Structures are given as structure tokens and as C-alpha cells.
Tab-separated table of C-alpha atoms (C1' of nucleotides) in Angstrom:
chain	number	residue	atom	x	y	z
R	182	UNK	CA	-8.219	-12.346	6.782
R	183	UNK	CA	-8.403	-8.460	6.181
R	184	UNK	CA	-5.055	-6.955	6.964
R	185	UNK	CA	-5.537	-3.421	5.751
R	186	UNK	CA	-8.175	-3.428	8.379
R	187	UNK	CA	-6.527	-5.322	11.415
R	188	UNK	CA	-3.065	-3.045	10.842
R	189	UNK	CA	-5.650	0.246	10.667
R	190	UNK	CA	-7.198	-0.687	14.128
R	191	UNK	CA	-3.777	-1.497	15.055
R	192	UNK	CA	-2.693	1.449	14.623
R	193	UNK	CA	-5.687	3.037	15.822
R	194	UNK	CA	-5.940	0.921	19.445
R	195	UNK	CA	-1.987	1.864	20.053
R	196	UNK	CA	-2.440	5.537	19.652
R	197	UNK	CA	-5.978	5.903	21.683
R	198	UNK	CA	-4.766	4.177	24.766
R	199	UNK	CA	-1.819	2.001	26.199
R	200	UNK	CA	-1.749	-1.367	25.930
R	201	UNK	CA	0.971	-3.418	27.895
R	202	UNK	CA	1.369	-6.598	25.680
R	203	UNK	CA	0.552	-8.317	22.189
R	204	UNK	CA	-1.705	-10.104	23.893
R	205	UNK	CA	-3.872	-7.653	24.860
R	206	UNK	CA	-3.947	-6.211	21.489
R	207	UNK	CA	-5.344	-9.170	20.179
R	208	UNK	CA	-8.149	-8.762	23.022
R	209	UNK	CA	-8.516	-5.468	21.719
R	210	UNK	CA	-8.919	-6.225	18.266
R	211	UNK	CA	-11.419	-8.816	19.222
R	212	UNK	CA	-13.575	-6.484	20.638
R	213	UNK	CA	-13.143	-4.831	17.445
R	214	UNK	CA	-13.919	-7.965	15.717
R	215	UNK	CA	-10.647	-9.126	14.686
R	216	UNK	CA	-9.863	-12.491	15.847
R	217	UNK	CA	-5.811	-12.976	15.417
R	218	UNK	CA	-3.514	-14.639	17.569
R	219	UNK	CA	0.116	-12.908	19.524
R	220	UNK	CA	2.263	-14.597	16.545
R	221	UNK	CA	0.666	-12.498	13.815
R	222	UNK	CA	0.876	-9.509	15.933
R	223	UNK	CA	4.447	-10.410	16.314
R	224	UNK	CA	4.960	-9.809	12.780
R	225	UNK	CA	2.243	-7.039	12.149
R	226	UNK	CA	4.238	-4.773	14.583
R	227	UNK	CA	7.787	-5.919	13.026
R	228	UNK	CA	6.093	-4.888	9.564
R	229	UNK	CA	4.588	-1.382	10.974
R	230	UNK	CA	7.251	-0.508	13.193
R	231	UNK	CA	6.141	-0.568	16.531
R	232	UNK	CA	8.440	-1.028	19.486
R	233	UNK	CA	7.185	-1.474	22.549
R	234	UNK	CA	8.691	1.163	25.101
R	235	UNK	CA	8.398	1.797	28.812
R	236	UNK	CA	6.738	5.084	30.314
R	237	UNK	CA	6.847	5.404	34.094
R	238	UNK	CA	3.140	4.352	33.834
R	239	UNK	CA	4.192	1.293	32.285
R	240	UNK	CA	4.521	-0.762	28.633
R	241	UNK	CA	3.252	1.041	25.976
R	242	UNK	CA	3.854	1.027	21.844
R	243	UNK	CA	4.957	3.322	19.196
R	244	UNK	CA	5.991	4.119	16.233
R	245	UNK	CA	9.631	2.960	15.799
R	246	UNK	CA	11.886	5.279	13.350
R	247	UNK	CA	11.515	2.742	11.006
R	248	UNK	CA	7.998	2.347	10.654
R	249	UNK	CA	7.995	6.533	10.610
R	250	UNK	CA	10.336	6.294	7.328
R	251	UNK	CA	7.710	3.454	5.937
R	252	UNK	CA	4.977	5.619	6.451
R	253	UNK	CA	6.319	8.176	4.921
R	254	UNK	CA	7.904	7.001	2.197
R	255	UNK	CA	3.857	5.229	1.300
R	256	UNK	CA	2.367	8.579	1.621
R	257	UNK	CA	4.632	10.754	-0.025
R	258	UNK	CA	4.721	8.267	-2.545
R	259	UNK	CA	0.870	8.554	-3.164
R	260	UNK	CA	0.824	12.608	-2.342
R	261	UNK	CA	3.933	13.271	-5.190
R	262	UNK	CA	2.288	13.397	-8.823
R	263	UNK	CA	5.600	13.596	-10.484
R	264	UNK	CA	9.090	14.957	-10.172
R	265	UNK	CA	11.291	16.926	-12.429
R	266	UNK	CA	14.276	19.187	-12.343
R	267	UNK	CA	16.360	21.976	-14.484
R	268	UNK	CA	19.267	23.247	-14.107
R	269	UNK	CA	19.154	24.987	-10.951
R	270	UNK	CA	16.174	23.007	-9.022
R	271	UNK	CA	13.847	20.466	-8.693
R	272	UNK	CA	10.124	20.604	-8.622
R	273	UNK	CA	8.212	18.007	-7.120
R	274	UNK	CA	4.067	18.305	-8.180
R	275	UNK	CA	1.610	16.870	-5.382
R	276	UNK	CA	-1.895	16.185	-5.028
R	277	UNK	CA	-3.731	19.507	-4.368
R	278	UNK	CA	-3.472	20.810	-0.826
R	279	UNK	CA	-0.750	18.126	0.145
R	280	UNK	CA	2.566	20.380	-0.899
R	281	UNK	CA	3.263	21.917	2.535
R	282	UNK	CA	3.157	18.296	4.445
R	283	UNK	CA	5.271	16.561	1.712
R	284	UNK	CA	7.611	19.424	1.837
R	285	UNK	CA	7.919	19.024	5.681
R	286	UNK	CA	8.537	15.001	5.215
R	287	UNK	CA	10.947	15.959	2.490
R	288	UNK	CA	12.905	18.054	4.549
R	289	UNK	CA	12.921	15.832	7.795
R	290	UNK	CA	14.704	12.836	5.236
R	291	UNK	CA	17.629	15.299	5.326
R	292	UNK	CA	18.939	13.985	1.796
R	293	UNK	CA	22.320	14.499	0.905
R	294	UNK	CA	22.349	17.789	-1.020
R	295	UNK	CA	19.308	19.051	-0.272
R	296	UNK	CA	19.378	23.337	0.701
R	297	UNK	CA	16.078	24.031	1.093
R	298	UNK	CA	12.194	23.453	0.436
R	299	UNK	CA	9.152	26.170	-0.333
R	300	UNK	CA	6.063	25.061	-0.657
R	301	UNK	CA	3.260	26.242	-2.309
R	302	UNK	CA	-0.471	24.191	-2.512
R	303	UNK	CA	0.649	21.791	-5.086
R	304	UNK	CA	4.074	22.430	-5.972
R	305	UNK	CA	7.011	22.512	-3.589
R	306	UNK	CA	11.075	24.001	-5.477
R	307	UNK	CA	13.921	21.728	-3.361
R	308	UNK	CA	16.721	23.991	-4.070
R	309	UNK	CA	20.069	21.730	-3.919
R	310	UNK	CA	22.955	22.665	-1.834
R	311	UNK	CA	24.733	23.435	-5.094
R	312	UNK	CA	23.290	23.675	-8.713
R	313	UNK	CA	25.787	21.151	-9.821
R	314	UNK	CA	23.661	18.338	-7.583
R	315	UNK	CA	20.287	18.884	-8.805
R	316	UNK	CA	20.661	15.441	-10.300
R	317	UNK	CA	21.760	13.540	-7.484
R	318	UNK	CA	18.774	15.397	-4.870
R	319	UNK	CA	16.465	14.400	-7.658
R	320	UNK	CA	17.806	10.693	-7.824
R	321	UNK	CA	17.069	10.611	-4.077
R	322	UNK	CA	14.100	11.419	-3.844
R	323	UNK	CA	13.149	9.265	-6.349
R	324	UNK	CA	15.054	6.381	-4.760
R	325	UNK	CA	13.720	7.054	-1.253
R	326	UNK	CA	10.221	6.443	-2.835
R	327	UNK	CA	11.003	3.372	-4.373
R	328	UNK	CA	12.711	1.919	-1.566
R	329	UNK	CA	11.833	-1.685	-1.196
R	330	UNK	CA	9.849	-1.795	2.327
R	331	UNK	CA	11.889	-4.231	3.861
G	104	UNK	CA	10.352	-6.716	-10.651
G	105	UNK	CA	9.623	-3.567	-8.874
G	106	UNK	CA	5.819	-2.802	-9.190
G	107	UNK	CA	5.944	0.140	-6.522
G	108	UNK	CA	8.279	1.655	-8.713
G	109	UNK	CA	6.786	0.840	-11.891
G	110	UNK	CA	3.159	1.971	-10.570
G	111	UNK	CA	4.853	5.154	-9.519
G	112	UNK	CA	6.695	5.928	-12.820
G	113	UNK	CA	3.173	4.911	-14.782
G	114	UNK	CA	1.794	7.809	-12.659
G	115	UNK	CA	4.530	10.272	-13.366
G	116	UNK	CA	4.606	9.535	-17.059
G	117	UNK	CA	0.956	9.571	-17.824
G	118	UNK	CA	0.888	13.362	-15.634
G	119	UNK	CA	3.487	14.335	-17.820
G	120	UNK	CA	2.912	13.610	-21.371
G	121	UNK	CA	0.255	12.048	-24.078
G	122	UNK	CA	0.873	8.679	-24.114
G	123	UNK	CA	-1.166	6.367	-27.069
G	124	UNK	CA	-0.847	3.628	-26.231
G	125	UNK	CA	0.048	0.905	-23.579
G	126	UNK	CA	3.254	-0.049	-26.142
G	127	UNK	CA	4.427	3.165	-25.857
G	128	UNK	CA	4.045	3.414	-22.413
G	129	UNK	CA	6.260	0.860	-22.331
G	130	UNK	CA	8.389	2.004	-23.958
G	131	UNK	CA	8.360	5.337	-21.591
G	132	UNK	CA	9.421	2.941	-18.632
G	133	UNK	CA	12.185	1.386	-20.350
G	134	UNK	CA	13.466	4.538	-20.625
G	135	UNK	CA	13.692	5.309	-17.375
G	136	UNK	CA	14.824	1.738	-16.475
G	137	UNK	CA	11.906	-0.405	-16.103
G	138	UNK	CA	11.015	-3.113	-18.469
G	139	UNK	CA	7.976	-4.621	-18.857
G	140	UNK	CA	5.668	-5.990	-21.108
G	141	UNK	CA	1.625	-4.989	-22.277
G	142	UNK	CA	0.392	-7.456	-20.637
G	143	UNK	CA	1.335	-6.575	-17.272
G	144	UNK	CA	0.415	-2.638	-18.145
G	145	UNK	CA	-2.925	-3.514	-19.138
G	146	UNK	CA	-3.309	-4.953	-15.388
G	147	UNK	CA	-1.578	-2.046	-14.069
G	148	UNK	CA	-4.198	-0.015	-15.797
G	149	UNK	CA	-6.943	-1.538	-14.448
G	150	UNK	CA	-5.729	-2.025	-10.900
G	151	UNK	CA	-4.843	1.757	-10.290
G	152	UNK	CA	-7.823	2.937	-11.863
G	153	UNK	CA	-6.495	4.151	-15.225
G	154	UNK	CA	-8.632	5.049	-18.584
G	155	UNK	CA	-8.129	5.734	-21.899
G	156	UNK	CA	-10.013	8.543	-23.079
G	157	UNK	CA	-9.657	10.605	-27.086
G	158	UNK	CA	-8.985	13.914	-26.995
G	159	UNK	CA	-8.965	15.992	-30.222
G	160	UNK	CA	-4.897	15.556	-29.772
G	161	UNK	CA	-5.348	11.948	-29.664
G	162	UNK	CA	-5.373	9.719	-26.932
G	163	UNK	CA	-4.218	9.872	-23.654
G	164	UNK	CA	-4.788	8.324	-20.232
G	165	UNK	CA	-6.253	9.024	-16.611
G	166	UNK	CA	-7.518	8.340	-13.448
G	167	UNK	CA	-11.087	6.969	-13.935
G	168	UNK	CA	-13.136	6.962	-10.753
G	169	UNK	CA	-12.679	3.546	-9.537
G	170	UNK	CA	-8.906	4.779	-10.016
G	171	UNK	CA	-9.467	8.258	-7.944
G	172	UNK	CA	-11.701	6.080	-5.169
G	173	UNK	CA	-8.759	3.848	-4.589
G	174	UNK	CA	-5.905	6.459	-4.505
G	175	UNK	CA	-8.774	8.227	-1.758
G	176	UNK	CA	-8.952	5.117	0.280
G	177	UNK	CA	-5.027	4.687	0.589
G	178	UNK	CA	-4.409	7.815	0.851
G	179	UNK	CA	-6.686	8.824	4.218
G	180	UNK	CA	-6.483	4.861	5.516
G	181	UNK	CA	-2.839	6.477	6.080
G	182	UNK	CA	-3.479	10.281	7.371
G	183	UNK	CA	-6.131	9.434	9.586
G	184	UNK	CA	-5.151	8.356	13.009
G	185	UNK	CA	-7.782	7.452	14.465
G	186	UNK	CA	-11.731	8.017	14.573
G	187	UNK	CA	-13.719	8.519	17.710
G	188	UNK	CA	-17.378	10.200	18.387
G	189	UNK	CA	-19.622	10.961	21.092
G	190	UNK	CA	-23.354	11.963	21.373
G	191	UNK	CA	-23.343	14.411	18.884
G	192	UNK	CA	-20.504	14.300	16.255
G	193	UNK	CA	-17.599	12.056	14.647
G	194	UNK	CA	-13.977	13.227	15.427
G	195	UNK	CA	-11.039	12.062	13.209
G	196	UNK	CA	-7.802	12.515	14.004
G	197	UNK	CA	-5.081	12.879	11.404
G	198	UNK	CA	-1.295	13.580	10.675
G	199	UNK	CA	0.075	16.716	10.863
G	200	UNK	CA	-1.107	18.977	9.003
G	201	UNK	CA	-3.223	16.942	6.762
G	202	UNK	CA	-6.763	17.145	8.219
G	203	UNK	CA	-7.657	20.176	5.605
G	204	UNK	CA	-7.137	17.791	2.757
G	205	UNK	CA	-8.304	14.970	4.679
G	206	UNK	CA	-11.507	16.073	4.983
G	207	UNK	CA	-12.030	17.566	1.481
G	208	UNK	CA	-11.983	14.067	0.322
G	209	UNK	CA	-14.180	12.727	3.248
G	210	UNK	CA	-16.782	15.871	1.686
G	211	UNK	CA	-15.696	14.472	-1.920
G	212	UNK	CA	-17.192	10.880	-0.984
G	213	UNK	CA	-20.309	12.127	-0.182
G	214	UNK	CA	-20.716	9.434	2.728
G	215	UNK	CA	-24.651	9.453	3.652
G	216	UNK	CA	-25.301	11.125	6.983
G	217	UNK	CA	-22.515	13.745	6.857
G	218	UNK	CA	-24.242	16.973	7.058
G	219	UNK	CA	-20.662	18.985	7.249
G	220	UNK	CA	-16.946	19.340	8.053
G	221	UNK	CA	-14.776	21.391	9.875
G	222	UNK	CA	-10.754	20.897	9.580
G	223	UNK	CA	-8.283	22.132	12.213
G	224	UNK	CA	-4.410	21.163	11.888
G	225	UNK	CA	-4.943	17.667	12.658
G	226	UNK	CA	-8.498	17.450	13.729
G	227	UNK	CA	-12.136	17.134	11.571
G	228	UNK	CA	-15.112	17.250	13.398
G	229	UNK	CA	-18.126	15.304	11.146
G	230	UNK	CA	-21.262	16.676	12.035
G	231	UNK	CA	-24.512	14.233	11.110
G	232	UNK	CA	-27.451	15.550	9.459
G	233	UNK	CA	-29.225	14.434	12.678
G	234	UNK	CA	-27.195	13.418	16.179
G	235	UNK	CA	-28.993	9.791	15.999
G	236	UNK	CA	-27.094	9.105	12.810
G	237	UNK	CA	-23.423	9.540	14.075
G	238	UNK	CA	-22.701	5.905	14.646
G	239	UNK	CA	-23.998	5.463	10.981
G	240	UNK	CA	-21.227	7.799	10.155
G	241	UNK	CA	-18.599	6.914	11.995
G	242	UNK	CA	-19.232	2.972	10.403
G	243	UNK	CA	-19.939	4.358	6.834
G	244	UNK	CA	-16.404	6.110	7.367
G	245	UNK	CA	-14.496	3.110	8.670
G	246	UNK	CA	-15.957	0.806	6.161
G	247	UNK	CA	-14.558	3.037	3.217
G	248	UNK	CA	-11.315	3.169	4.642
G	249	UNK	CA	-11.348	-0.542	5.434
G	250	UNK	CA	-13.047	-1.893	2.261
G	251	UNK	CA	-10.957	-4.453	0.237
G	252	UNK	CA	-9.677	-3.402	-3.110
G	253	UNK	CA	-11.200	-4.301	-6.038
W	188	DA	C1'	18.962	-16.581	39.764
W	189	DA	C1'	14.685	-18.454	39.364
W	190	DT	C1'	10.212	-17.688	37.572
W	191	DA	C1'	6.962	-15.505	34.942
W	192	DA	C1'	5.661	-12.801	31.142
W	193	DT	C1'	6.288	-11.477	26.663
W	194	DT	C1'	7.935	-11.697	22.054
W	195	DA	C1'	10.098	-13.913	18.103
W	196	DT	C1'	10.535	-17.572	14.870
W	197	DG	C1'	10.793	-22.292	12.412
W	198	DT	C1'	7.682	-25.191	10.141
W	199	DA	C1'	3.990	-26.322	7.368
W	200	DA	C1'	-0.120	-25.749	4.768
W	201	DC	C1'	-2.454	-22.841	1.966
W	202	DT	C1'	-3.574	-18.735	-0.657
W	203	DT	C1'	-2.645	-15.007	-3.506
W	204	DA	C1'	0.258	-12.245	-6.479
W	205	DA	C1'	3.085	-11.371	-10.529
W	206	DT	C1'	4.069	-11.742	-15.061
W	207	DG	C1'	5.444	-13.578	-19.732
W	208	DC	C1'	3.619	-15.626	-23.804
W	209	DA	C1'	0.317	-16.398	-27.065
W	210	DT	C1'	-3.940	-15.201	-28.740
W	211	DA	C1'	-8.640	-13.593	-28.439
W	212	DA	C1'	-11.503	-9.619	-28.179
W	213	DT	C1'	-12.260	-5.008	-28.835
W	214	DT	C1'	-11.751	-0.521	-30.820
W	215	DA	C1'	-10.114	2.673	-34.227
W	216	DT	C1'	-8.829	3.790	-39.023
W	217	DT	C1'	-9.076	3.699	-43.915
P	104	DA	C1'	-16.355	-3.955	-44.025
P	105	DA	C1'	-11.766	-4.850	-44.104
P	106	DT	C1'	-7.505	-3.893	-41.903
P	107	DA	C1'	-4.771	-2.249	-38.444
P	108	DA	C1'	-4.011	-1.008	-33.822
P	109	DT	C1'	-4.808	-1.647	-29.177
P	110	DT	C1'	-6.232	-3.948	-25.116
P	111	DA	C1'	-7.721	-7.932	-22.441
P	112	DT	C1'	-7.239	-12.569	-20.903
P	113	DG	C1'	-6.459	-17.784	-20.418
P	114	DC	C1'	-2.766	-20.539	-19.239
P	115	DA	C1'	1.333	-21.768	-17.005
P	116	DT	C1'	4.843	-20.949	-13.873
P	117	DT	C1'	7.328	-19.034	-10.298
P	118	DA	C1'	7.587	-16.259	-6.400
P	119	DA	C1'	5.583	-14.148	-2.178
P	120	DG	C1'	2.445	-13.586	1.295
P	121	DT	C1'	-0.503	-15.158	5.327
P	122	DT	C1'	-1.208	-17.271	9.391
P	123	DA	C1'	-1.793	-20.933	12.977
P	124	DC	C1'	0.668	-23.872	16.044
P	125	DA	C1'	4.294	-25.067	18.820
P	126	DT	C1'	8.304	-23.722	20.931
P	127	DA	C1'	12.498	-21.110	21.455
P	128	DA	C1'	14.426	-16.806	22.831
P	129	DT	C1'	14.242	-12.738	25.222
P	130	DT	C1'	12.941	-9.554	28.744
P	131	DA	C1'	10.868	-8.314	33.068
P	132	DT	C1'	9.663	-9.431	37.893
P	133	DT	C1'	10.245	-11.378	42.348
DNA sequence: AATAATTATGTAACTTAATGCATAATTATT
DNA sequence: AATAATTATGCATTAAGTTACATAATTATT
């Protein structure tokens, strides 16, 4: 059993070319050395969020909108070093290089109150909608990254 | 019990201030809402990679390597898409936006048979120190981002 | 609508994780 | 070296996670 590594090439397999079925998957993954069968695949694409959708050239999967919101939520969640706030703002500290990507994820949550990002290498300011929610865009954040992954 | 959250507050708190002590760390996190015991932060410690070390201030804590490695491995397992090479060279594939950083810490782990790296927006080309060594790199890669936690 | 293909899920067996408590071991201080 | 402070760990317990197998449910094809 190595999940971390299965759900990588999952992920991996999906995105390089199209496969039609769960079934196949689990041919590709043998190939890859991963012998699983369709019912754990079942649930490894429930847990990622992959849907399985239907191009003109047939069944293919991707990403669902929930498995984007896991995925973010896991990185930002590693890329934010900490997050605090004054009066008028809150400043969110990152790992170096990451503030411009976080900043982008940030903004495409579209939480309640939140005006606008800048982003610098490591730091990004979320200026609220008004100064009087700083707390509240703060508490969101910091409940969107806590979020239970259901 | 909320561990993500925990782990993530642990984080925050040791970027933020001088903590002593793993009692007064806990004491930190029941502040902000999490209670917990020193037991279970002297496992935290050690599974995210977290040292003591003296300053002349006193103590404090900090990512130790085995802690840095780890945050690493999550961290690209999830930027990087995929990883593909020919004849001549290793191309990854990553988010948006993150194949700058990305590849920084594939130059940070010193993987043997990388010779260099060269980051677009979402695309690092890995160039061996000799063309008969890019399947080498290309495995060394995937078994970093694959290997099991400690 | 029948059939085939595909996916989801209940069940069961088993493994691993999480964490408090008490206490041992280690490290720092006097 | 004694004492105090800090951290690690054995034990016990409870909760979750993992996955195969069989089969039900759903979706696509003819």
C-alpha cells in the first residue's frame, strides 16, 4: 500500500492522456507498478475530486471544483507561514517565492469581505472591503485552511 | 481533535514568537482555541521536523532538516503535475506559476545527476550532467516525491 | 427498453493513527 | 552533583483509515 504514490500517478496518468474508465486506470497504474483494483479507484477519485466528463473525443477525467478547493486549501496551507492583521489589513507571510500564487488562490476563494490582494515575494496585504472587517477576512482565511477535507 | 489545525497554528506560533518550552506552547494553542497536552506536542515536534535550539535569548524552536525535507516533499508532490523526459532532458510540469519555486527546491535537494535548471511559468527543464543519466533523474526525482514519511 | 459498461458502496478484516496519562529519560540550572 | 525543567515514551484505549470482494446502482450504448 503506498497511497501518496498511487494518488501522485493518479493524478499524473489523468492529466498526460485520456483515459475512458477506472478500469483502465488501474491498467495504467500497473504499468506503473501499482497493482489496485476499480473499487479503490472508486474512492481515490471521490477523495481527489475527479469527475469523469465527456469531450467529443470521448470519457475523460478532471479535476472536479471540489478537489480544486482541496488542493488548494493543502497547498496554501503549507505555502502560508503565518497570518496576522491590524487595524486596517491583514498580512499573510509565505514561504519565499510562493506570495504571488497564494495571493492568486486567495483571491479566486472570493471570501466574504475581501477588497483586494498585492503581493510581494513573501508577503501578500488582503485589504478588506471595509476596515471594520479585517477580523472576519482574517477568520476566513484561517477557517478555509482548517477546513476539515471532507 | 483537529491536528491540521493544530499543526498549522504550531507553525504560526513558533514563526511568530520565542517559545521555551513545549508547556508553553501549549499554552499558546489554548489560546487560540486548541487544547492539547505535551505529550502529543512532543510528537508533533518530531513528526513536522521541529528542533529546539538556545539562542543567547533563550530557547526557541525550528524547522530541523528532516522537518524542511518533509515540508519539500509535500509541498512539490502537490505543484508538480507531472514529470516526463526524452533523450536528452527531464521535463516537469507544475501549477501555475509555481515552477520558479519549484525548481529552487528541486536545486536545494541536490538530487545526483542534475547538472541544472531552467524555470518557465509552469515548466522546468532538468538537464543531466550527461544525457545517459536522465532516466536516473527522472527516478531519483519521483522517488523523493514518492518516498514514505518518516 | 434491453444490454452492456461503468461506478459506487456495504461488509468485513486488518492496519494504522491519535492521544491522554503516568513516568522515565534527558537536558539545563544552581 | 543535586535539583529543576523539559522532553520522550510505554501502555492503553478509542477512533479512523485502507482495501479487497461481491454486488448494487447508475450511466451509456444498441
Amino acid at each position: 500500500m503506498n497511497k501518496q504514490r498511487r494518488q501522485f500517478l493518479i493524478k499524473e496518468i489523468i492529466s498526460d492522456k485520456a483515459i475512458g474508465s477506472q478500469d483502465e486506470l488501474a491498467k495504467e497504474l500497473k504499468k506503473a507498478g501499482e497493482i489496485v483494483n476499480q473499487a479503490t479507484l472508486s474512492r481515490d477519485m471521490q477523495e481527489m475530486g475527479i469527475s469523469r466528463i465527456n469531450t467529443m473525443h470521448g470519457a475523460r477525467y478532471q479535476f472536479n471544483l471540489e478537489g480544486e478547493e482541496k488542493r488548494i486549501r493543502t497547498l496554501i496551507s503549507i505555502e502560508i507561514q503565518n497570518i496576522h492583521s491590524n487595524e486596517t489589513m491583514v498580512v499573510v507571510r509565505t514561504l519565499p517565492g510562493r506570495a504571488q500564487g497564494v495571493a492568486e488562490m486567495i483571491d479566486s476563494l472570493k471570501l466574504p469581505g475581501v477588497l483586494a490582494t498585492l503581493a510581494g515575494d513573501n508577503t501578500i496585504f488582503i485589504a478588506p472591503s471595509s476596515v471594520k472587517k479585517v477580523q472576519s477576512v482574517e477568520l476566513a482565511l484561517r477557517t478555509f485552511i482548517a477546513k476539515e477535507d471532507s
